[in-house]
Short mmCIF file of C-alpha atoms and ligand atoms in Angstrom, two decimals:
data_model
loop_
_atom_site.label_atom_id
_atom_site.label_comp_id
_atom_site.label_asym_id
_atom_site.label_seq_id
_atom_site.Cartn_x
_atom_site.Cartn_y
_atom_site.Cartn_z
CA UNK A 1 -0.01 -0.08 0.07
CA UNK A 2 1.35 3.59 -0.95
CA UNK A 3 0.74 6.42 1.15
CA UNK A 4 -0.97 9.32 -0.54
CA UNK A 5 -0.76 12.68 1.23
CA UNK A 6 -3.79 14.87 1.31
CA UNK A 7 -3.12 18.63 1.01
CA UNK A 8 -6.26 20.51 1.77
CA UNK A 9 -6.74 23.90 0.18
CA UNK A 10 -10.28 24.61 1.44
CA UNK A 11 -9.07 27.75 3.20
CA UNK A 12 -7.12 29.02 0.13
CA UNK A 13 -8.49 27.80 -3.14
CA UNK A 14 -11.74 27.01 -1.59
CA UNK A 15 -12.00 30.48 -0.14
CA UNK A 16 -11.60 31.83 -3.75
CA UNK A 17 -15.12 30.41 -4.58
CA UNK A 18 -17.13 33.25 -5.86
CA UNK A 19 -19.15 34.86 -3.07
CA UNK A 20 -17.27 33.29 -0.26
CA UNK A 21 -15.60 35.48 2.30
CA UNK A 22 -14.65 33.59 5.51
CA UNK A 23 -13.71 35.64 8.63
CA UNK A 24 -10.52 34.85 10.40
CA UNK A 25 -12.55 33.06 13.31
CA UNK A 26 -14.30 30.87 10.70
CA UNK A 27 -11.05 29.92 9.01
CA UNK A 28 -9.60 28.91 12.30
CA UNK A 29 -12.72 26.81 13.13
CA UNK A 30 -12.48 24.96 9.79
CA UNK A 31 -8.75 24.48 10.22
CA UNK A 32 -9.32 22.69 13.53
CA UNK A 33 -11.69 20.35 11.91
CA UNK A 34 -9.28 19.71 9.08
CA UNK A 35 -6.79 18.66 11.82
CA UNK A 36 -9.33 16.22 13.32
CA UNK A 37 -9.98 15.00 9.76
CA UNK A 38 -6.34 14.10 9.53
CA UNK A 39 -5.18 16.03 6.54
CA UNK A 40 -1.46 16.04 6.04
CA UNK A 41 -1.18 19.69 5.03
CA UNK A 42 -3.50 22.60 5.62
CA UNK A 43 -3.05 25.48 3.17
CA UNK A 44 -4.29 28.21 5.29
CA UNK A 45 -4.19 31.09 2.98
CA UNK A 46 -2.29 33.65 0.92
CA UNK A 47 -0.96 36.12 3.50
CA UNK A 48 0.27 38.67 1.01
CA UNK A 49 -3.30 39.55 -0.20
CA UNK A 50 -4.25 41.46 2.98
CA UNK A 51 -3.36 42.24 6.70
CA UNK A 52 -6.51 40.23 7.68
CA UNK A 53 -5.55 37.27 5.66
CA UNK A 54 -2.18 37.34 7.09
CA UNK A 55 -3.47 37.39 10.68
CA UNK A 56 -6.01 34.55 9.95
CA UNK A 57 -3.12 32.36 8.60
CA UNK A 58 -1.01 33.25 11.83
CA UNK A 59 -3.88 32.33 14.15
CA UNK A 60 -4.18 28.99 12.57
CA UNK A 61 -0.38 28.56 12.66
CA UNK A 62 -0.52 29.30 16.49
CA UNK A 63 -3.53 27.20 17.28
CA UNK A 64 -3.74 24.14 14.92
CA UNK A 65 -1.45 21.28 15.53
CA UNK A 66 -0.78 18.10 13.70
CA UNK A 67 -0.81 18.90 10.00
CA UNK A 68 1.78 20.87 8.37
CA UNK A 69 0.46 24.50 7.86
CA UNK A 70 1.20 25.98 4.40
CA UNK A 71 0.84 29.48 3.03
CA UNK A 72 0.78 30.48 -0.61
CA UNK A 73 3.19 33.09 -2.00
CA UNK A 74 3.86 34.32 -5.58
CA UNK A 75 7.55 34.06 -6.59
CA UNK A 76 8.36 37.42 -5.13
CA UNK A 77 10.08 38.45 -1.93
CA UNK A 78 7.21 40.47 -0.59
CA UNK A 79 4.88 37.57 -0.79
CA UNK A 80 7.32 35.25 0.83
CA UNK A 81 8.03 37.61 3.63
CA UNK A 82 4.31 37.78 4.42
CA UNK A 83 4.04 33.95 4.33
CA UNK A 84 7.00 33.68 6.74
CA UNK A 85 5.55 36.19 9.21
CA UNK A 86 2.15 34.32 9.16
CA UNK A 87 3.71 30.82 9.50
CA UNK A 88 6.17 31.82 12.22
CA UNK A 89 4.34 30.25 15.17
CA UNK A 90 3.54 26.99 13.35
CA UNK A 91 5.24 23.72 14.54
CA UNK A 92 5.40 22.47 11.03
CA UNK A 93 5.38 24.82 8.16
CA UNK A 94 5.61 25.02 4.45
CA UNK A 95 5.95 27.94 2.00
CA UNK A 96 4.21 27.23 -1.20
CA UNK A 97 5.47 29.41 -4.03
CA UNK A 98 4.38 29.51 -7.80
CA UNK A 99 4.87 31.00 -11.13
CA UNK A 100 3.27 30.30 -14.47
CA UNK A 101 5.19 28.23 -16.93
CA UNK A 102 2.86 28.00 -19.90
CA UNK A 103 3.56 30.07 -23.02
CA UNK A 104 0.17 31.87 -22.77
CA UNK A 105 0.71 32.82 -19.19
CA UNK A 106 4.36 33.81 -19.55
CA UNK A 107 3.82 35.94 -22.54
CA UNK A 108 0.43 37.76 -21.69
CA UNK A 109 0.28 37.72 -17.86
CA UNK A 110 3.86 37.71 -16.70
CA UNK A 111 5.51 39.34 -19.88
CA UNK A 112 8.55 37.39 -19.03
CA UNK A 113 10.84 35.13 -21.11
CA UNK A 114 11.04 31.47 -20.01
CA UNK A 115 14.55 32.06 -18.71
CA UNK A 116 13.29 34.94 -16.70
CA UNK A 117 10.50 32.78 -15.23
CA UNK A 118 13.08 30.00 -14.35
CA UNK A 119 15.34 32.60 -12.67
CA UNK A 120 12.42 33.94 -10.57
CA UNK A 121 11.33 30.34 -9.53
CA UNK A 122 14.82 29.53 -8.30
CA UNK A 123 15.28 32.92 -6.59
CA UNK A 124 11.97 32.37 -4.78
CA UNK A 125 12.72 28.91 -3.63
CA UNK A 126 16.12 29.78 -2.47
CA UNK A 127 14.69 32.91 -0.50
CA UNK A 128 11.95 30.71 1.10
CA UNK A 129 14.47 28.08 1.97
CA UNK A 130 16.23 30.72 4.31
CA UNK A 131 13.22 30.57 6.53
CA UNK A 132 11.50 27.09 6.21
CA UNK A 133 12.68 23.50 5.47
CA UNK A 134 9.66 22.54 3.45
CA UNK A 135 9.27 24.48 0.30
CA UNK A 136 6.56 23.49 -2.43
CA UNK A 137 6.89 24.94 -5.78
CA UNK A 138 3.98 24.97 -8.37
CA UNK A 139 4.23 25.39 -12.05
CA UNK A 140 1.08 27.43 -12.61
CA UNK A 141 -0.77 26.08 -15.72
CA UNK A 142 1.38 23.06 -15.98
CA UNK A 143 -0.86 21.24 -18.25
CA UNK A 144 -0.51 23.77 -20.95
CA UNK A 145 3.30 24.12 -20.46
CA UNK A 146 6.15 22.55 -22.50
CA UNK A 147 7.09 19.21 -20.72
CA UNK A 148 10.81 19.65 -21.13
CA UNK A 149 10.55 23.22 -19.62
CA UNK A 150 8.82 21.70 -16.66
CA UNK A 151 11.73 19.34 -16.19
CA UNK A 152 14.30 22.11 -16.73
CA UNK A 153 12.43 24.33 -14.12
CA UNK A 154 11.82 21.52 -11.77
CA UNK A 155 15.42 20.35 -11.54
CA UNK A 156 16.50 23.98 -10.99
CA UNK A 157 14.11 24.43 -8.11
CA UNK A 158 14.87 21.19 -6.48
CA UNK A 159 18.65 22.12 -6.64
CA UNK A 160 17.54 25.35 -4.94
CA UNK A 161 15.75 23.38 -2.12
CA UNK A 162 12.25 22.69 -3.18
CA UNK A 163 10.93 19.47 -1.40
CA UNK A 164 7.64 19.18 -3.29
CA UNK A 165 6.89 19.98 -6.94
CA UNK A 166 3.27 20.54 -7.60
CA UNK A 167 1.67 20.03 -11.04
CA UNK A 168 -1.50 22.20 -11.28
CA UNK A 169 -4.17 21.61 -13.91
CA UNK A 170 -4.93 25.31 -13.32
CA UNK A 171 -7.65 25.68 -15.86
CA UNK A 172 -9.11 22.11 -15.62
CA UNK A 173 -8.08 21.35 -19.21
CA UNK A 174 -6.34 17.92 -18.72
CA UNK A 175 -7.90 14.42 -19.38
CA UNK A 176 -7.01 11.48 -16.99
CA UNK A 177 -4.88 9.56 -19.52
CA UNK A 178 -2.96 12.68 -20.64
CA UNK A 179 -2.29 13.85 -17.04
CA UNK A 180 -1.11 10.52 -15.81
CA UNK A 181 1.30 10.56 -18.89
CA UNK A 182 2.61 13.89 -17.79
CA UNK A 183 3.28 12.76 -14.16
CA UNK A 184 5.05 9.64 -15.46
CA UNK A 185 7.10 11.71 -17.81
CA UNK A 186 8.19 14.02 -14.91
CA UNK A 187 8.93 10.99 -12.66
CA UNK A 188 11.06 9.49 -15.39
CA UNK A 189 12.88 12.64 -16.51
CA UNK A 190 13.65 14.53 -13.42
CA UNK A 191 17.14 13.61 -12.34
CA UNK A 192 16.18 13.88 -8.53
CA UNK A 193 14.12 10.96 -7.75
CA UNK A 194 13.47 11.89 -3.95
CA UNK A 195 11.26 14.92 -4.79
CA UNK A 196 7.61 14.56 -3.88
CA UNK A 197 5.26 15.11 -6.74
CA UNK A 198 1.91 16.74 -6.13
CA UNK A 199 -1.13 17.40 -8.22
CA UNK A 200 -3.81 20.13 -8.08
CA UNK A 201 -6.64 19.74 -10.42
CA UNK A 202 -9.72 21.88 -11.26
CA UNK A 203 -13.18 20.65 -12.28
CA UNK A 204 -14.00 22.72 -15.34
CA UNK A 205 -14.63 19.55 -17.36
CA UNK A 206 -15.86 17.51 -14.37
CA UNK A 207 -12.50 15.60 -14.39
CA UNK A 208 -10.71 16.89 -11.13
CA UNK A 209 -11.08 13.75 -9.19
CA UNK A 210 -10.42 11.45 -12.08
CA UNK A 211 -7.33 13.30 -13.03
CA UNK A 212 -6.12 13.28 -9.41
CA UNK A 213 -6.45 9.62 -9.18
CA UNK A 214 -4.95 8.95 -12.55
CA UNK A 215 -2.03 11.04 -11.40
CA UNK A 216 -1.61 9.13 -8.13
CA UNK A 217 -1.60 5.80 -10.07
CA UNK A 218 1.15 7.25 -12.28
CA UNK A 219 3.34 8.23 -9.35
CA UNK A 220 2.12 11.42 -7.65
CA UNK A 221 2.64 11.34 -3.89
CA UNK A 222 0.30 14.20 -2.81
CA UNK A 223 -3.23 15.24 -3.93
CA UNK A 224 -4.53 18.82 -3.39
CA UNK A 225 -8.20 19.00 -2.63
CA UNK A 226 -10.97 20.99 -1.03
CA UNK A 227 -13.82 19.96 1.03
CA UNK A 228 -16.99 19.62 -1.05
CA UNK A 229 -14.88 20.45 -3.97
CA UNK A 230 -15.26 24.17 -3.62
CA UNK A 231 -12.84 26.61 -5.30
CA UNK A 232 -12.17 29.03 -8.16
CA UNK A 233 -14.80 28.67 -10.93
CA UNK A 234 -15.97 24.99 -11.05
CA UNK A 235 -13.90 24.12 -8.10
CA UNK A 236 -11.21 21.61 -7.16
CA UNK A 237 -10.97 17.99 -6.76
CA UNK A 238 -13.26 17.00 -3.80
CA UNK A 239 -11.46 15.76 -0.78
CA UNK A 240 -14.24 13.20 0.18
CA UNK A 241 -14.45 11.80 -3.34
CA UNK A 242 -10.59 11.24 -3.69
CA UNK A 243 -10.40 9.77 -0.25
CA UNK A 244 -13.54 7.50 -0.62
CA UNK A 245 -12.39 6.29 -4.13
CA UNK A 246 -9.04 5.32 -2.64
CA UNK A 247 -10.58 3.70 0.29
CA UNK A 248 -13.52 1.90 -1.43
CA UNK A 249 -11.30 0.66 -4.32
CA UNK A 250 -8.14 -0.10 -2.42
CA UNK A 251 -8.24 -3.49 -4.29
CA UNK A 252 -7.53 -1.59 -7.41
CA UNK A 253 -5.52 1.56 -6.19
CA UNK A 254 -3.47 -0.25 -3.57
CA UNK A 255 -3.07 3.12 -1.62
CA UNK A 256 -4.16 4.58 1.51
CA UNK A 257 -4.54 8.06 3.14
CA UNK A 258 -4.36 9.26 6.71
CA UNK A 259 -7.85 10.62 6.63
CA UNK A 260 -10.24 9.79 9.59
CA UNK A 261 -13.18 8.78 7.56
CA UNK A 262 -15.70 9.36 10.36
CA UNK A 263 -15.05 12.94 10.13
CA UNK A 264 -15.91 13.49 6.50
CA UNK A 265 -19.65 14.17 6.90
CA UNK A 266 -19.18 16.51 9.73
CA UNK A 267 -16.34 18.36 7.92
CA UNK A 268 -18.56 18.67 4.74
CA UNK A 269 -21.38 20.11 6.87
CA UNK A 270 -19.17 22.67 8.70
CA UNK A 271 -17.52 23.92 5.47
CA UNK A 272 -21.06 24.20 4.00
CA UNK A 273 -22.45 26.33 6.78
CA UNK A 274 -19.40 28.49 7.13
CA UNK A 275 -19.07 29.25 3.43
CA UNK A 276 -22.80 29.35 2.69
CA UNK A 277 -22.23 27.07 -0.27
CA UNK A 278 -24.74 24.21 -0.19
CA UNK A 279 -23.86 20.69 -0.94
CA UNK A 280 -25.88 19.66 -4.22
CA UNK A 281 -28.30 16.64 -3.20
CA UNK A 282 -26.69 14.46 -5.90
CA UNK A 283 -23.04 15.15 -4.85
CA UNK A 284 -20.96 12.10 -4.65
CA UNK A 285 -20.23 10.85 -1.11
CA UNK A 286 -21.74 13.75 0.96
CA UNK A 287 -24.85 14.74 -0.94
CA UNK A 288 -28.15 14.37 0.75
CA UNK A 289 -29.19 11.69 -1.74
CA UNK A 290 -25.89 9.79 -1.77
CA UNK A 291 -27.35 7.06 0.35
CA UNK A 292 -31.09 7.51 -0.50
CA UNK A 293 -32.79 4.63 -2.42
CA UNK A 294 -35.77 5.61 -4.37
CA UNK A 295 -36.65 2.82 -6.73
CA UNK A 296 -38.56 -0.04 -5.13
CA UNK A 297 -36.19 -2.67 -6.60
CA UNK A 298 -33.24 -0.87 -4.99
CA UNK A 299 -34.97 -0.42 -1.58
CA UNK A 300 -35.78 -3.98 -1.51
CA UNK A 301 -32.26 -4.99 -2.36
CA UNK A 302 -30.83 -2.85 0.39
CA UNK A 303 -33.14 -3.94 2.96
CA UNK A 304 -32.25 -7.62 2.16
CA UNK A 305 -28.49 -6.99 1.92
CA UNK A 306 -27.02 -3.47 1.97
CA UNK A 307 -24.11 -4.21 -0.45
CA UNK A 308 -26.65 -4.83 -3.20
CA UNK A 309 -26.91 -1.17 -3.93
CA UNK A 310 -24.51 0.40 -1.47
CA UNK A 311 -20.66 0.41 -2.12
CA UNK A 312 -19.84 2.58 0.94
CA UNK A 313 -21.33 2.29 4.32
CA UNK A 314 -22.75 5.84 5.31
CA UNK A 315 -21.85 5.29 8.90
CA UNK A 316 -18.17 4.85 7.99
CA UNK A 317 -18.07 8.40 6.89
CA UNK A 318 -19.93 9.75 9.97
CA UNK A 319 -23.44 9.87 8.57
CA UNK A 320 -25.26 8.51 11.49
CA UNK A 321 -27.64 10.98 13.25
CA UNK A 322 -27.68 8.99 16.48
CA UNK A 323 -30.51 9.85 18.92
CA UNK A 324 -28.47 10.82 21.95
CA UNK A 325 -30.05 13.47 23.99
CA UNK A 326 -33.53 14.70 25.01
CA UNK A 327 -35.54 16.77 27.37
CA UNK A 328 -34.43 14.75 30.36
CA UNK A 329 -30.72 14.76 29.59
CA UNK A 330 -28.64 16.58 32.28
CA UNK A 331 -25.79 18.75 32.00
CA UNK A 332 -23.36 15.89 32.61
CA UNK A 333 -24.84 13.89 29.56
CA UNK A 334 -24.55 17.01 27.48
CA UNK A 335 -20.98 17.67 28.49
CA UNK A 336 -19.90 14.04 27.68
CA UNK A 337 -21.54 14.19 24.22
CA UNK A 338 -20.03 17.47 23.51
CA UNK A 339 -16.61 16.12 24.44
CA UNK A 340 -17.07 13.13 22.09
CA UNK A 341 -17.90 15.71 19.28
CA UNK A 342 -14.62 17.54 20.21
CA UNK A 343 -15.84 20.38 22.25
CA UNK A 344 -14.13 21.13 25.61
CA UNK A 345 -15.39 23.94 27.78
CA UNK A 346 -15.33 25.50 31.12
CA UNK A 347 -18.24 25.50 33.57
CA UNK A 348 -19.36 29.03 32.57
CA UNK A 349 -19.59 28.28 28.78
CA UNK A 350 -21.16 24.97 29.59
CA UNK A 351 -23.91 26.66 31.57
CA UNK A 352 -24.81 28.99 28.71
CA UNK A 353 -24.76 26.10 26.26
CA UNK A 354 -26.93 24.05 28.43
CA UNK A 355 -29.45 26.86 28.66
CA UNK A 356 -29.75 26.95 24.94
CA UNK A 357 -29.87 23.16 24.85
CA UNK A 358 -32.84 23.12 27.23
CA UNK A 359 -34.53 25.67 25.16
CA UNK A 360 -33.95 23.51 22.09
CA UNK A 361 -35.47 20.39 23.82
CA UNK A 362 -38.64 22.40 24.40
CA UNK A 363 -39.05 22.55 20.66
CA UNK A 364 -37.52 19.29 19.65
CA UNK A 365 -38.04 15.90 21.21
CA UNK A 366 -34.67 14.58 20.27
CA UNK A 367 -31.47 16.38 19.92
CA UNK A 368 -29.08 14.78 17.41
CA UNK A 369 -25.39 15.27 16.84
CA UNK A 370 -26.11 17.58 13.96
CA UNK A 371 -28.45 19.71 16.23
CA UNK A 372 -25.58 19.87 18.81
CA UNK A 373 -23.16 21.04 16.07
CA UNK A 374 -25.66 23.86 14.99
CA UNK A 375 -25.84 24.88 18.67
CA UNK A 376 -22.10 24.93 19.15
CA UNK A 377 -21.25 26.62 15.85
CA UNK A 378 -23.14 29.65 16.78
CA UNK A 379 -26.24 29.57 14.65
CA UNK A 380 -28.57 29.08 17.54
CA UNK A 381 -27.11 31.60 19.95
CA UNK A 382 -29.42 34.32 20.75
CA UNK A 383 -30.68 36.12 23.76
CA UNK A 384 -34.09 37.17 24.84
CA UNK A 385 -33.27 40.77 23.89
CA UNK A 386 -33.45 39.78 20.25
CA UNK A 387 -36.17 38.18 18.42
CA UNK A 388 -39.62 38.24 16.70
CA UNK A 389 -42.57 39.36 18.88
CA UNK A 390 -45.51 39.12 16.43
CA UNK A 391 -46.19 38.13 12.91
CA UNK A 392 -49.49 38.61 11.11
CA UNK A 393 -50.08 37.90 7.40
CA UNK A 394 -53.45 38.81 5.80
CA UNK A 395 -54.38 39.66 2.18
CA UNK A 396 -50.69 39.72 1.26
CA UNK A 397 -49.74 42.26 3.90
CA UNK A 398 -47.19 41.17 6.49
CA UNK A 399 -47.12 42.90 9.83
CA UNK A 400 -44.12 42.02 11.94
CA UNK A 401 -42.74 43.29 15.28
CA UNK A 402 -39.06 42.66 15.84
CA UNK A 403 -37.02 43.27 18.79
CA UNK A 404 -33.14 44.04 18.94
CA UNK A 405 -31.40 44.70 22.21
CA UNK A 406 -34.78 45.40 23.92
CA UNK A 407 -35.99 47.89 21.39
CA UNK A 408 -38.94 47.06 19.21
CA UNK A 409 -40.36 48.25 15.89
CA UNK A 410 -43.40 47.18 13.97
CA UNK A 411 -42.99 47.00 10.07
CA UNK A 412 -45.62 46.51 7.28
CA UNK A 413 -44.69 44.98 4.16
CA UNK A 414 -46.31 43.59 0.98
CA UNK A 415 -43.21 41.63 0.23
CA UNK A 416 -43.63 39.09 2.98
CA UNK A 417 -42.58 38.76 6.64
CA UNK A 418 -38.90 38.12 5.86
CA UNK A 419 -38.71 41.56 4.14
CA UNK A 420 -40.53 43.22 7.02
CA UNK A 421 -38.09 41.52 9.48
CA UNK A 422 -35.11 42.82 7.59
CA UNK A 423 -36.36 46.40 7.33
CA UNK A 424 -37.03 46.36 11.07
CA UNK A 425 -33.45 45.13 11.86
CA UNK A 426 -31.94 47.69 9.44
CA UNK A 427 -33.88 50.38 11.28
CA UNK A 428 -32.95 49.07 14.90
CA UNK A 429 -29.41 48.47 14.13
CA UNK A 430 -29.03 51.73 12.22
CA UNK A 431 -27.58 50.22 9.16
CA UNK A 432 -28.61 50.30 5.45
CA UNK A 433 -27.88 46.58 4.43
CA UNK A 434 -29.20 45.23 1.26
CA UNK A 435 -30.16 41.60 0.83
CA UNK A 436 -28.31 40.07 -2.17
CA UNK A 437 -29.22 36.31 -1.65
CA UNK A 438 -31.38 34.51 0.84
CA UNK A 439 -31.73 30.71 1.11
CA UNK A 440 -33.32 28.49 3.61
CA UNK A 441 -32.94 24.74 4.20
CA UNK A 442 -33.25 21.90 6.68
CA UNK A 443 -30.37 21.10 8.74
CA UNK A 444 -31.75 18.03 10.50
CA UNK A 445 -34.62 15.50 9.61
CA UNK A 446 -38.13 15.17 11.03
CA UNK A 447 -41.08 17.54 11.64
CA UNK A 448 -39.23 19.43 14.31
CA UNK A 449 -36.03 19.69 12.25
CA UNK A 450 -33.89 22.83 12.51
CA UNK A 451 -34.09 25.18 9.63
CA UNK A 452 -31.07 27.11 8.44
CA UNK A 453 -31.17 30.46 6.79
CA UNK A 454 -28.09 31.70 4.74
CA UNK A 455 -28.05 35.25 3.63
CA UNK A 456 -25.71 37.36 1.77
CA UNK A 457 -25.99 41.14 2.37
CA UNK A 458 -24.32 44.15 0.73
CA UNK A 459 -23.09 46.58 3.34
CA UNK A 460 -20.45 49.26 2.75
CA UNK A 461 -18.31 47.92 -0.24
CA UNK A 462 -18.47 44.39 0.78
CA UNK A 463 -20.59 41.31 0.58
CA UNK A 464 -21.20 39.48 3.86
CA UNK A 465 -22.55 35.94 4.59
CA UNK A 466 -24.60 35.27 7.64
CA UNK A 467 -26.34 32.10 8.91
CA UNK A 468 -28.90 31.43 11.58
CA UNK A 469 -30.40 28.30 12.63
CA UNK A 470 -33.68 27.73 14.49
CA UNK A 471 -36.77 25.38 14.54
CA UNK A 472 -38.61 28.56 13.34
CA UNK A 473 -37.69 29.66 9.92
CA UNK A 474 -38.49 33.33 10.55
CA UNK A 475 -36.30 33.31 13.57
CA UNK A 476 -33.59 31.69 11.60
CA UNK A 477 -33.94 34.27 8.98
CA UNK A 478 -33.55 37.07 11.58
CA UNK A 479 -30.46 35.54 13.14
CA UNK A 480 -28.73 35.04 9.86
CA UNK A 481 -29.35 38.69 9.06
CA UNK A 482 -28.03 40.03 12.40
CA UNK A 483 -25.01 37.66 12.09
CA UNK A 484 -24.24 39.12 8.56
CA UNK A 485 -24.49 42.66 9.82
CA UNK A 486 -22.30 41.87 12.77
CA UNK A 487 -19.63 40.35 10.45
CA UNK A 488 -19.79 43.36 8.19
CA UNK A 489 -19.12 45.58 11.18
CA UNK A 490 -16.18 43.56 12.14
CA UNK A 491 -14.71 44.26 8.73
CA UNK A 492 -14.86 40.73 7.33
CA UNK A 493 -11.47 39.47 8.70
CA UNK A 494 -11.33 40.81 12.23
CA UNK A 495 -11.29 38.52 15.21
CA UNK A 496 -14.06 38.75 17.58
CA UNK A 497 -12.52 37.20 20.53
CA UNK A 498 -15.78 36.89 22.47
CA UNK A 499 -17.23 34.62 19.80
CA UNK A 500 -20.67 35.93 20.56
CA UNK A 501 -21.72 37.26 17.25
CA UNK A 502 -25.51 36.60 17.59
CA UNK A 503 -26.53 39.24 19.96
MN1 MN B 1 -6.34 26.31 -7.99
#
């Protein structure tokens, strides 16, 4: 069995998904979960892009242990300096520097000759090597580059100290056979055999996972992925698909990864709520329908013997929603279950969570792990100073009274109760936020399920995402809106040490 390293770039390439803007706090939360998931490398961000981004990477470097923490840098000193500063506190660190090697990029984007590009690559790797042992070098747009030029630049950067050579299919152009052939070519022609080869595939033609797996078969050691396959344009190779293909078909691939499979469902869910990007129902491995059997023949088969129509066990990737707690559960039971889910807390925090938990059990008979996650991840946090006091709808007119920090207002709207709530909150919070996108969906199952609202608002010159969770969809809508406004007020990337953003 060969070991395949999983390099997760959810927080860098995934964060480049159109419309996604994670706060530093949210990035840290996801990074901690990626560490539990057992990825080998977390690419935490691109520190040169802003002070907020640099601080977010630094927080991850300080607080996340286990995986190597990587930061992206163009092949220029300024970027490498920013990456170094951000990675300084990390136990294990890697600078990931890149420059484009394809004729079209060199000519039109960089306006550099191939020899100038090679020089810049070598200089960048040498410079990075002054600060860290692990340097990854990427040939941007490798699949449209000249193969012999890749070998030439590759050998030069390995000599300069690069430990990993990454071959990105930046524009999602490659096919599996062709991409495997490129990896084999590099393996055979690079004089230095010890270098680790990595691949980074985009899904423009729906081939990112297939290309990554073909490359691994051809000798790549590391696969770069994102959770739920999010990322630039059509996204990146999906972590859960790559990992489950390797696991389910180990008879064929003869490879393994260090991923803790039971954390897959939970990681997917967390990334989805933080980014506001829903997982499509038909998505492989983590989609809501991935283990749902509709046809009578299939249902009959699965009931008789699961393996007739299921090649993976949903429980193996953490999909059970075990009934664990209810109205009569005490603080001790709650604390134990939260500990199993990875949350440690002091008495005071536990008391507050217990209050919210009790309130939830008034509305829901059973509280599942997913409900607890929702509770812990903030979407349910509210106080009695904020809420909806009254809703009336008649003849198309919605009349709603909302309260924010003990002040109330009543709004009439012909555009429905959600519009009325948002007008009221704008007025009470003294802002002029504009709703850009509004979505509502069920988090958990059953008649008393939790509903989640995800909103995007325009405030100032930015777009901000907020989410709210409640058994009442109007309350979820209100919480999401207040959350988005609070995030906008904290300037998107600032840290809110209190963690209480739902007041
Ligand atoms: Mn990319």
